[in-house]
Coordinates of C-alpha atoms and ligand atoms in Angstrom, one line a residue:
X1 CA 51.8 114.0 86.4
X2 CA 55.5 114.7 87.1
X3 CA 58.5 114.9 85.0
X4 CA 61.0 112.3 85.7
X5 CA 64.6 112.7 84.8
X6 CA 66.3 109.1 83.6
X7 CA 70.2 108.7 84.5
X8 CA 72.3 106.1 83.2
X9 CA 72.3 103.3 85.7
X10 CA 75.1 101.6 87.4
X11 CA 77.2 100.0 84.6
X12 CA 79.2 97.3 86.9
X13 CA 82.4 99.1 86.2
X14 CA 82.2 99.1 82.3
X15 CA 83.8 102.0 80.7
X16 CA 84.2 103.8 77.4
X17 CA 80.3 103.4 76.8
X18 CA 78.5 105.5 73.8
X19 CA 74.8 105.2 72.5
X20 CA 74.3 102.9 70.0
X21 CA 70.9 103.0 69.3
X22 CA 67.6 105.3 71.2
X23 CA 64.8 103.7 71.0
X24 CA 62.1 106.1 71.7
X25 CA 61.2 109.5 69.8
X26 CA 59.7 112.4 71.5
X27 CA 56.2 111.8 72.5
X28 CA 56.5 108.1 72.3
X29 CA 54.2 106.2 74.9
X30 CA 56.6 103.6 77.1
X31 CA 55.8 101.4 79.5
X32 CA 57.9 100.0 82.3
X33 CA 60.8 97.9 80.9
X34 CA 60.7 99.2 77.4
X35 CA 64.1 99.6 76.2
X36 CA 65.1 103.2 76.2
X37 CA 68.5 103.3 74.5
X38 CA 71.2 101.2 74.1
X39 CA 74.9 101.8 74.8
X40 CA 77.8 100.0 74.4
X41 CA 81.6 99.4 73.7
X42 CA 83.6 96.8 71.8
X43 CA 83.2 94.5 74.7
X44 CA 79.3 94.0 75.0
X45 CA 76.2 95.9 74.5
X46 CA 73.6 96.9 77.0
X47 CA 69.7 97.8 76.4
X48 CA 68.3 100.6 79.2
X49 CA 64.8 99.6 80.1
X50 CA 62.3 102.3 81.4
X51 CA 61.7 101.6 85.1
X52 CA 58.1 103.1 85.0
X53 CA 55.5 103.9 82.4
X54 CA 55.4 107.4 80.9
X55 CA 55.5 109.9 78.0
X56 CA 59.0 110.6 76.7
X57 CA 59.1 114.7 77.3
X58 CA 62.7 114.8 75.8
X59 CA 65.6 112.8 74.6
X60 CA 68.9 114.2 76.6
X61 CA 71.8 112.3 74.5
X62 CA 72.2 111.3 70.6
X63 CA 73.7 108.4 68.9
X64 CA 77.7 108.5 69.7
X65 CA 77.6 110.4 73.2
X66 CA 79.7 108.9 75.7
X67 CA 77.8 108.1 78.8
X68 CA 78.5 106.9 82.1
X69 CA 76.7 105.9 85.4
X70 CA 74.4 108.9 85.8
X71 CA 74.4 110.9 82.2
X72 CA 71.2 112.5 82.0
X73 CA 69.1 110.0 79.4
X74 CA 65.5 110.9 79.2
X75 CA 62.7 112.9 80.3
X76 CA 59.6 110.8 81.3
X77 CA 56.0 112.2 82.1
X78 CA 53.9 110.0 84.3
X79 CA 52.7 109.6 87.5
X80 CA 55.6 107.2 88.1
X81 CA 53.6 104.1 88.2
X82 CA 55.0 100.8 86.9
X83 CA 52.1 99.7 85.1
X84 CA 51.1 100.0 81.5
X85 CA 50.1 103.5 80.1
X86 CA 46.4 104.4 79.3
X87 CA 45.5 101.3 81.1
X88 CA 43.5 101.1 84.6
X89 CA 44.6 97.9 86.1
X90 CA 47.9 97.4 87.6
X91 CA 50.0 94.6 86.6
X92 CA 50.3 92.1 89.9
X93 CA 53.7 92.4 90.2
X94 CA 56.4 93.8 88.0
X95 CA 58.3 91.4 85.8
X96 CA 61.7 89.8 86.9
X97 CA 64.8 92.2 85.3
X98 CA 65.8 91.3 82.0
X99 CA 69.0 89.7 82.4
X100 CA 70.7 92.2 79.7
X101 CA 69.4 94.8 80.8
X102 CA 70.2 97.6 83.7
X103 CA 67.9 99.3 86.4
X104 CA 67.8 103.0 86.0
X105 CA 68.1 106.0 88.4
X106 CA 65.4 107.9 88.4
X107 CA 65.1 111.7 89.8
X108 CA 62.2 114.2 89.7
X109 CA 63.1 116.7 86.8
X110 CA 65.1 119.8 88.0
X111 CA 65.3 117.7 91.7
X112 CA 68.9 116.9 93.2
X113 CA 68.1 114.1 95.7
X114 CA 70.4 111.6 96.4
X115 CA 69.9 108.8 94.0
X116 CA 70.2 105.0 95.3
X117 CA 72.4 103.1 93.0
X118 CA 72.4 99.4 93.8
X119 CA 73.3 99.4 97.5
X120 CA 75.2 102.2 97.0
X121 CA 73.5 106.0 98.5
X122 CA 75.2 108.9 97.6
X123 CA 73.8 112.5 96.7
X124 CA 74.9 114.3 93.4
X125 CA 77.3 116.2 94.6
X126 CA 79.3 113.4 96.1
X127 CA 78.9 111.4 93.1
X128 CA 80.5 114.3 90.9
X129 CA 83.4 114.7 93.3
X130 CA 83.8 110.7 93.5
X131 CA 83.9 111.2 89.2
X132 CA 86.4 114.0 89.5
X133 CA 88.7 111.9 91.4
X134 CA 87.9 108.6 89.3
X135 CA 86.7 106.9 92.5
X136 CA 84.1 104.0 91.9
X137 CA 82.0 104.5 94.8
X138 CA 81.2 100.9 95.1
X139 CA 84.7 100.7 97.1
X140 CA 83.8 103.5 99.5
X141 CA 82.8 102.6 103.2
X142 CA 79.3 105.3 103.5
X143 CA 79.5 106.7 107.4
X144 CA 76.2 108.3 106.5
X145 CA 72.5 107.3 107.7
X146 CA 71.6 104.4 106.0
X147 CA 75.4 104.2 105.0
X148 CA 74.8 106.9 102.5
X149 CA 78.3 107.7 101.2
X150 CA 79.4 111.2 101.9
X151 CA 82.0 113.9 100.2
X152 CA 84.6 113.1 103.6
X153 CA 84.1 109.5 102.9
X154 CA 85.5 110.0 99.5
X155 CA 88.3 112.0 100.4
X156 CA 89.0 109.6 103.5
X157 CA 89.0 106.6 100.6
X158 CA 91.4 108.8 98.1
X159 CA 94.1 109.5 101.3
X160 CA 94.2 106.0 102.4
X161 CA 94.7 104.8 98.9
X162 CA 97.7 107.6 98.9
X163 CA 99.1 106.8 102.2
X164 CA 98.9 103.0 100.8
X165 CA 100.2 103.3 97.7
X166 CA 104.0 102.6 96.9
X167 CA 106.6 105.6 97.1
X168 CA 106.5 107.8 93.9
X169 CA 110.2 107.0 93.0
X170 CA 108.9 103.0 92.9
X171 CA 107.0 103.9 90.1
X172 CA 109.1 105.3 88.1
X173 CA 109.0 102.7 85.5
X174 CA 111.0 103.9 82.4
X175 CA 109.0 104.3 79.1
X176 CA 109.6 102.1 75.9
X177 CA 110.8 104.3 73.3
X178 CA 109.0 105.2 70.5
X179 CA 110.6 103.9 67.2
X180 CA 109.8 104.1 63.6
X181 CA 109.7 100.9 62.4
X182 CA 109.4 101.8 58.8
X183 CA 113.0 102.8 58.7
X184 CA 113.6 98.8 59.0
X185 CA 111.5 98.0 56.3
X186 CA 107.4 98.0 55.5
X187 CA 104.7 98.3 58.3
X188 CA 101.3 97.9 58.5
X189 CA 100.1 99.9 61.6
X190 CA 96.3 99.1 63.0
X191 CA 94.4 101.1 65.4
X192 CA 94.0 98.9 68.4
X193 CA 89.9 98.0 68.9
X194 CA 87.9 98.8 72.3
X195 CA 88.5 95.1 73.6
X196 CA 92.6 95.1 72.6
X197 CA 93.1 98.4 74.7
X198 CA 90.7 96.7 77.5
X199 CA 93.1 93.8 77.7
X200 CA 96.1 95.9 77.2
X201 CA 95.1 98.2 80.2
X202 CA 93.9 95.0 82.7
X203 CA 97.2 93.1 82.1
X204 CA 99.3 96.4 82.5
X205 CA 97.2 96.7 86.0
X206 CA 97.9 93.3 87.0
X207 CA 101.2 93.1 86.3
X208 CA 101.8 96.1 88.1
X209 CA 100.1 95.6 90.8
X210 CA 100.5 91.9 91.7
X211 CA 103.9 90.5 93.4
X212 CA 103.0 86.8 91.0
X213 CA 104.7 83.6 91.9
X214 CA 103.9 80.6 89.7
X215 CA 104.2 77.0 90.9
X216 CA 104.5 74.1 88.6
X217 CA 103.0 70.5 88.9
X218 CA 102.1 67.6 87.1
X219 CA 98.3 66.1 88.1
X220 CA 98.4 62.5 86.8
X221 CA 95.0 62.2 85.4
X222 CA 95.2 58.5 84.2
X223 CA 92.5 57.4 85.9
X224 CA 90.0 60.5 84.7
X225 CA 91.2 59.9 81.2
X226 CA 90.2 56.6 81.7
X227 CA 86.6 57.2 83.0
X228 CA 86.1 60.1 80.4
X229 CA 87.0 57.5 77.5
X230 CA 83.8 54.9 79.3
X231 CA 81.5 58.1 78.6
X232 CA 81.7 58.3 74.9
X233 CA 78.2 56.6 74.8
X234 CA 76.8 59.0 77.3
X235 CA 78.4 62.2 75.6
X236 CA 76.9 61.4 72.0
X237 CA 73.3 60.4 73.6
X238 CA 73.4 64.0 75.6
X239 CA 75.2 65.9 72.7
X240 CA 77.7 67.3 75.4
X241 CA 81.2 67.1 74.7
X242 CA 83.2 66.2 78.0
X243 CA 87.0 67.9 78.1
X244 CA 88.7 67.4 80.6
X245 CA 88.3 71.3 81.3
X246 CA 85.0 70.7 83.3
X247 CA 86.5 68.4 85.8
X248 CA 89.0 70.8 86.6
X249 CA 86.6 73.6 87.4
X250 CA 84.8 70.7 89.6
X251 CA 88.1 70.0 91.5
X252 CA 89.2 74.0 91.7
X253 CA 85.6 74.2 93.1
X254 CA 86.2 71.8 95.9
X255 CA 90.1 73.3 96.5
X256 CA 88.7 76.9 96.7
X257 CA 86.0 75.3 99.5
X258 CA 89.0 74.2 101.5
X259 CA 91.5 77.0 101.2
X260 CA 89.8 80.3 101.7
X261 CA 93.0 82.2 101.2
X262 CA 92.2 81.3 97.5
X263 CA 88.9 82.4 97.3
X264 CA 89.4 86.1 98.7
X265 CA 90.1 89.3 97.4
X266 CA 92.3 92.0 99.0
X267 CA 89.6 95.1 99.8
X268 CA 90.7 98.3 97.4
X269 CA 90.9 100.4 100.8
X270 CA 94.3 97.8 101.6
X271 CA 92.9 97.5 105.2
X272 CA 90.9 94.2 104.7
X273 CA 90.6 91.0 103.0
X274 CA 87.2 89.9 101.2
X275 CA 86.5 85.9 101.6
X276 CA 83.7 85.1 99.0
X277 CA 81.3 82.4 100.4
X278 CA 80.1 81.7 96.5
X279 CA 82.1 80.0 93.8
X280 CA 82.1 81.5 90.6
X281 CA 85.1 80.7 88.5
X282 CA 86.5 82.6 85.3
X283 CA 87.3 80.8 82.1
X284 CA 90.1 82.3 79.7
X285 CA 88.7 81.8 76.0
X286 CA 90.8 82.3 73.1
X287 CA 88.5 84.4 71.0
X288 CA 89.2 85.8 67.6
X289 CA 88.5 89.3 68.6
X290 CA 90.8 88.5 71.9
X291 CA 91.0 87.4 75.2
X292 CA 87.6 87.1 77.0
X293 CA 86.9 85.7 80.4
X294 CA 83.4 84.6 80.6
X295 CA 82.5 83.2 83.9
X296 CA 80.8 80.2 85.7
X297 CA 78.7 80.9 88.5
X298 CA 78.1 78.6 91.6
X299 CA 80.6 75.9 90.2
X300 CA 80.5 73.8 93.2
X301 CA 76.9 73.7 92.8
X302 CA 76.9 72.3 89.4
X303 CA 77.3 68.7 88.0
X304 CA 80.0 67.9 85.6
X305 CA 77.5 67.5 82.5
X306 CA 76.2 71.0 83.4
X307 CA 79.8 72.8 83.3
X308 CA 80.6 70.6 80.2
X309 CA 77.4 72.0 78.5
X310 CA 78.0 75.9 80.3
X311 CA 82.0 76.0 79.2
X312 CA 80.8 75.2 75.8
X313 CA 77.8 77.7 75.7
X314 CA 79.8 80.8 77.1
X315 CA 83.3 79.8 75.1
X316 CA 80.9 79.7 71.9
X317 CA 79.2 83.2 73.0
X318 CA 82.7 84.7 73.4
X319 CA 84.0 83.7 70.0
X320 CA 80.5 85.3 68.5
X321 CA 80.8 88.5 71.1
X322 CA 77.5 87.7 72.1
X323 CA 79.0 87.5 76.0
X324 CA 76.9 90.1 78.3
X325 CA 78.4 92.5 80.7
X326 CA 77.1 90.4 83.7
X327 CA 78.5 87.1 82.2
X328 CA 82.4 88.3 82.9
X329 CA 82.0 89.6 86.5
X330 CA 81.9 88.0 89.8
X331 CA 85.0 85.6 89.4
X332 CA 86.9 84.3 92.4
X333 CA 89.6 82.3 90.6
X334 CA 90.5 82.1 86.7
X335 CA 91.1 79.0 84.5
X336 CA 93.3 79.2 81.5
X337 CA 93.6 76.1 79.6
X338 CA 96.1 75.7 76.7
X339 CA 95.9 72.5 76.4
X340 CA 94.0 72.3 73.3
X341 CA 96.8 74.3 71.7
X342 CA 100.1 72.6 73.3
X343 CA 103.1 73.8 75.0
X344 CA 104.7 72.5 78.2
X345 CA 103.5 75.0 80.6
X346 CA 103.2 78.9 81.1
X347 CA 103.0 81.2 83.7
X348 CA 99.4 83.1 83.7
X349 CA 98.7 86.4 84.9
X350 CA 96.4 86.6 88.0
X351 CA 93.0 88.3 86.8
X352 CA 93.1 90.6 90.0
X353 CA 91.4 91.4 92.3
X354 CA 91.0 87.6 92.1
X355 CA 94.4 86.1 93.8
X356 CA 94.8 82.9 92.2
X357 CA 94.6 81.8 88.5
X358 CA 95.3 78.1 87.2
X359 CA 97.3 77.4 83.7
X360 CA 96.6 74.3 82.1
X361 CA 98.6 72.7 79.6
X362 CA 98.7 70.1 76.9
X363 CA 98.6 66.5 78.6
X364 CA 101.2 63.9 77.9
X365 CA 102.2 60.3 78.6
X366 CA 105.4 60.2 80.7
X367 CA 106.9 57.3 82.4
X368 CA 106.3 57.5 86.3
X369 CA 108.1 55.3 88.7
X370 CA 106.0 53.4 90.8
X371 CA 108.3 52.1 93.4
X372 CA 109.3 49.0 91.1
X373 CA 109.2 50.4 87.5
X374 CA 108.2 53.1 85.1
X375 CA 104.9 53.1 84.1
X376 CA 103.1 55.5 81.2
X377 CA 101.2 58.0 83.0
X378 CA 98.9 60.8 81.2
X379 CA 100.3 63.9 83.1
X380 CA 98.6 67.1 82.9
X381 CA 101.1 70.2 83.4
X382 CA 99.5 72.9 85.8
X383 CA 101.0 75.9 86.7
X384 CA 99.5 77.9 89.5
X385 CA 100.1 81.8 89.6
X386 CA 99.1 83.8 93.0
X387 CA 99.1 86.9 94.3
X388 CA 101.6 87.0 97.0
X389 CA 100.4 89.8 99.3
X390 CA 97.4 87.3 99.5
X391 CA 98.4 84.0 99.5
X392 CA 102.1 82.5 100.7
X393 CA 104.0 79.7 99.3
X394 CA 102.5 77.2 101.9
X395 CA 99.1 78.2 101.3
X396 CA 99.5 77.4 97.5
X397 CA 101.7 73.9 97.9
X398 CA 98.6 73.0 99.8
X399 CA 96.0 73.9 97.5
X400 CA 98.2 72.3 94.6
X401 CA 98.5 69.3 96.7
X402 CA 94.7 69.2 97.1
X403 CA 93.9 69.7 93.1
X404 CA 96.4 67.4 92.3
X405 CA 94.8 64.7 94.8
X406 CA 91.2 65.7 93.6
X407 CA 92.4 65.1 89.7
X408 CA 94.3 61.8 90.4
X409 CA 91.0 60.5 92.1
X410 CA 88.0 62.1 91.1
X411 CA 86.0 59.8 93.5
X412 CA 87.1 62.3 96.3
X413 CA 85.1 64.9 94.6
X414 CA 81.8 63.4 96.4
X415 CA 83.5 62.9 99.3
Ligands
CAO501 N1 95.7 68.6 76.9 C1 95.4 67.5 76.0 N2 94.3 67.9 75.3 C2 93.1 68.6 75.6 C3 93.4 69.3 77.0 C4 94.7 69.2 77.6 N3 95.2 69.7 78.9 N4 92.6 69.8 77.2 C5 91.0 69.5 76.2 N5 91.9 69.1 75.1 C6 91.7 68.3 74.2 C7 90.0 68.2 74.2 O1 89.6 67.2 75.1 C8 89.3 68.1 72.7 O2 89.8 66.7 72.4 P1 89.0 66.1 71.1 O3 88.4 67.2 70.2 O4 89.7 65.2 71.1 O5 87.8 65.6 72.4 C9 90.0 69.1 72.1 O6 91.6 69.3 73.0 C10 90.0 70.3 72.0 O7 89.2 70.8 72.9 P2 88.1 72.2 73.3 O8 89.3 73.2 73.0 O9 87.1 72.1 72.4 O10 87.7 72.2 74.8 P3 88.1 73.0 76.4 O11 86.9 72.3 76.9 O12 89.6 72.1 76.5 O13 88.5 74.0 76.2 C11 88.2 76.9 75.9 C12 87.4 75.2 75.9 C13 87.3 77.7 75.7 C14 89.1 76.7 77.3 C15 89.3 76.4 74.8 O14 88.6 76.5 73.3 C16 90.0 78.1 74.9 O15 89.9 78.8 74.1 N6 91.3 78.0 75.2 C17 92.3 79.0 75.1 C18 91.9 79.9 76.7 C19 93.1 81.0 76.4 O16 93.4 81.7 75.4 N7 93.7 81.2 77.7 C20 94.8 82.5 77.7 C21 96.1 81.9 78.2 S1 97.0 83.4 78.1 O17 96.0 84.1 79.1

């Protein structure tokens, strides 16, 4: 029987987390996958399960404590087995991890063995150095055995970042002066929520880091809209509403497949480009609490009906604040549709490290010259913003042309 100190696992980049609930007390006997604590922010909550069976010997945090990856959590007495406590039979196989829970790091209490965190190998001293320097180890290439990240790797990473950063003078952004607005009239000052602070940080990071270019075009979706009209009874039968959005997802996935530069990210080391072989697309949702971007996975493999059901489900979850962290991660590209609200067009901000985002505005009927006369066509205003470090105007023009061709004649999606 040994004591195992459990620490908070990888949190997928989530920050500003606090303990919301402690699900165990001293002396409790827990089985593998029983929830130990719940942590969260204004964005989401996360249950942290026990990675093994055991008896709770000590609890190392309390409700309200700020936590991060590696924070000590609980000490469990046990033999490290994954089967139920006080049972001789072992489970034939461990159950799959719960989607809203995270795997836990374990080390023998008092021992400083290197921890394995997803694919990242690094010892405690390296992790401490990375934390102190604000480095996410997921971005650091390890030079040790089995790609273990060493202290020198962290230092080299920081050195490269400094050398490849713009000169300080270029970052001299003048501060906005503080103004006492009360001198002009009555004001009501409200604190920003955690979600609002996260949006502020994300927008500022994207705006300051990404040289944005936005291109505009109208897609002629007259035929798509006529086709959608023929599907009304199918929508009723299936109980699924089919707006133009799922067709846009399908067409964007096809355009991303044909134009890999748009399905890429610049590596954080500034030396490489990461081309993704999957097609996950984020969807901006105007939730009451603020802008949230759930992600539809493997859009290329799903039918328009499946995408319609999924967009509705994710939008509802966003509005109810029920999205899990994993549901907001991993997008290659984002679609931001204001079509149901209105407006002629807008310049969406790239959700970096993605390199492109499509803005969708309100469909209008416009007279279009067909060579001999003007005909009324249903035109969908689109704006494509991209990171000009990763994509040039020609790439964007070709991407846009293909997208419009697909939306103009969706039969091309099956070719
Ligand atoms: N032009 C005209 N009408 C449109 C349209 C468009 N481009 N897109 C959708 N519509 C219509 C739909 O067909 C639907 O009509 P009916 O009610 O007559 O069937 C209606 O508008 C409402 O659509 P919806 O909002 O329910 O569905 P959606 O699939 O178009 O959009 C979602 C879903 C979640 C994207 C949307 O609700 C939303 O939140 N949009 C805001 C996104 C946002 O805030 N982006 C941030 C921009 S700034 O960074």
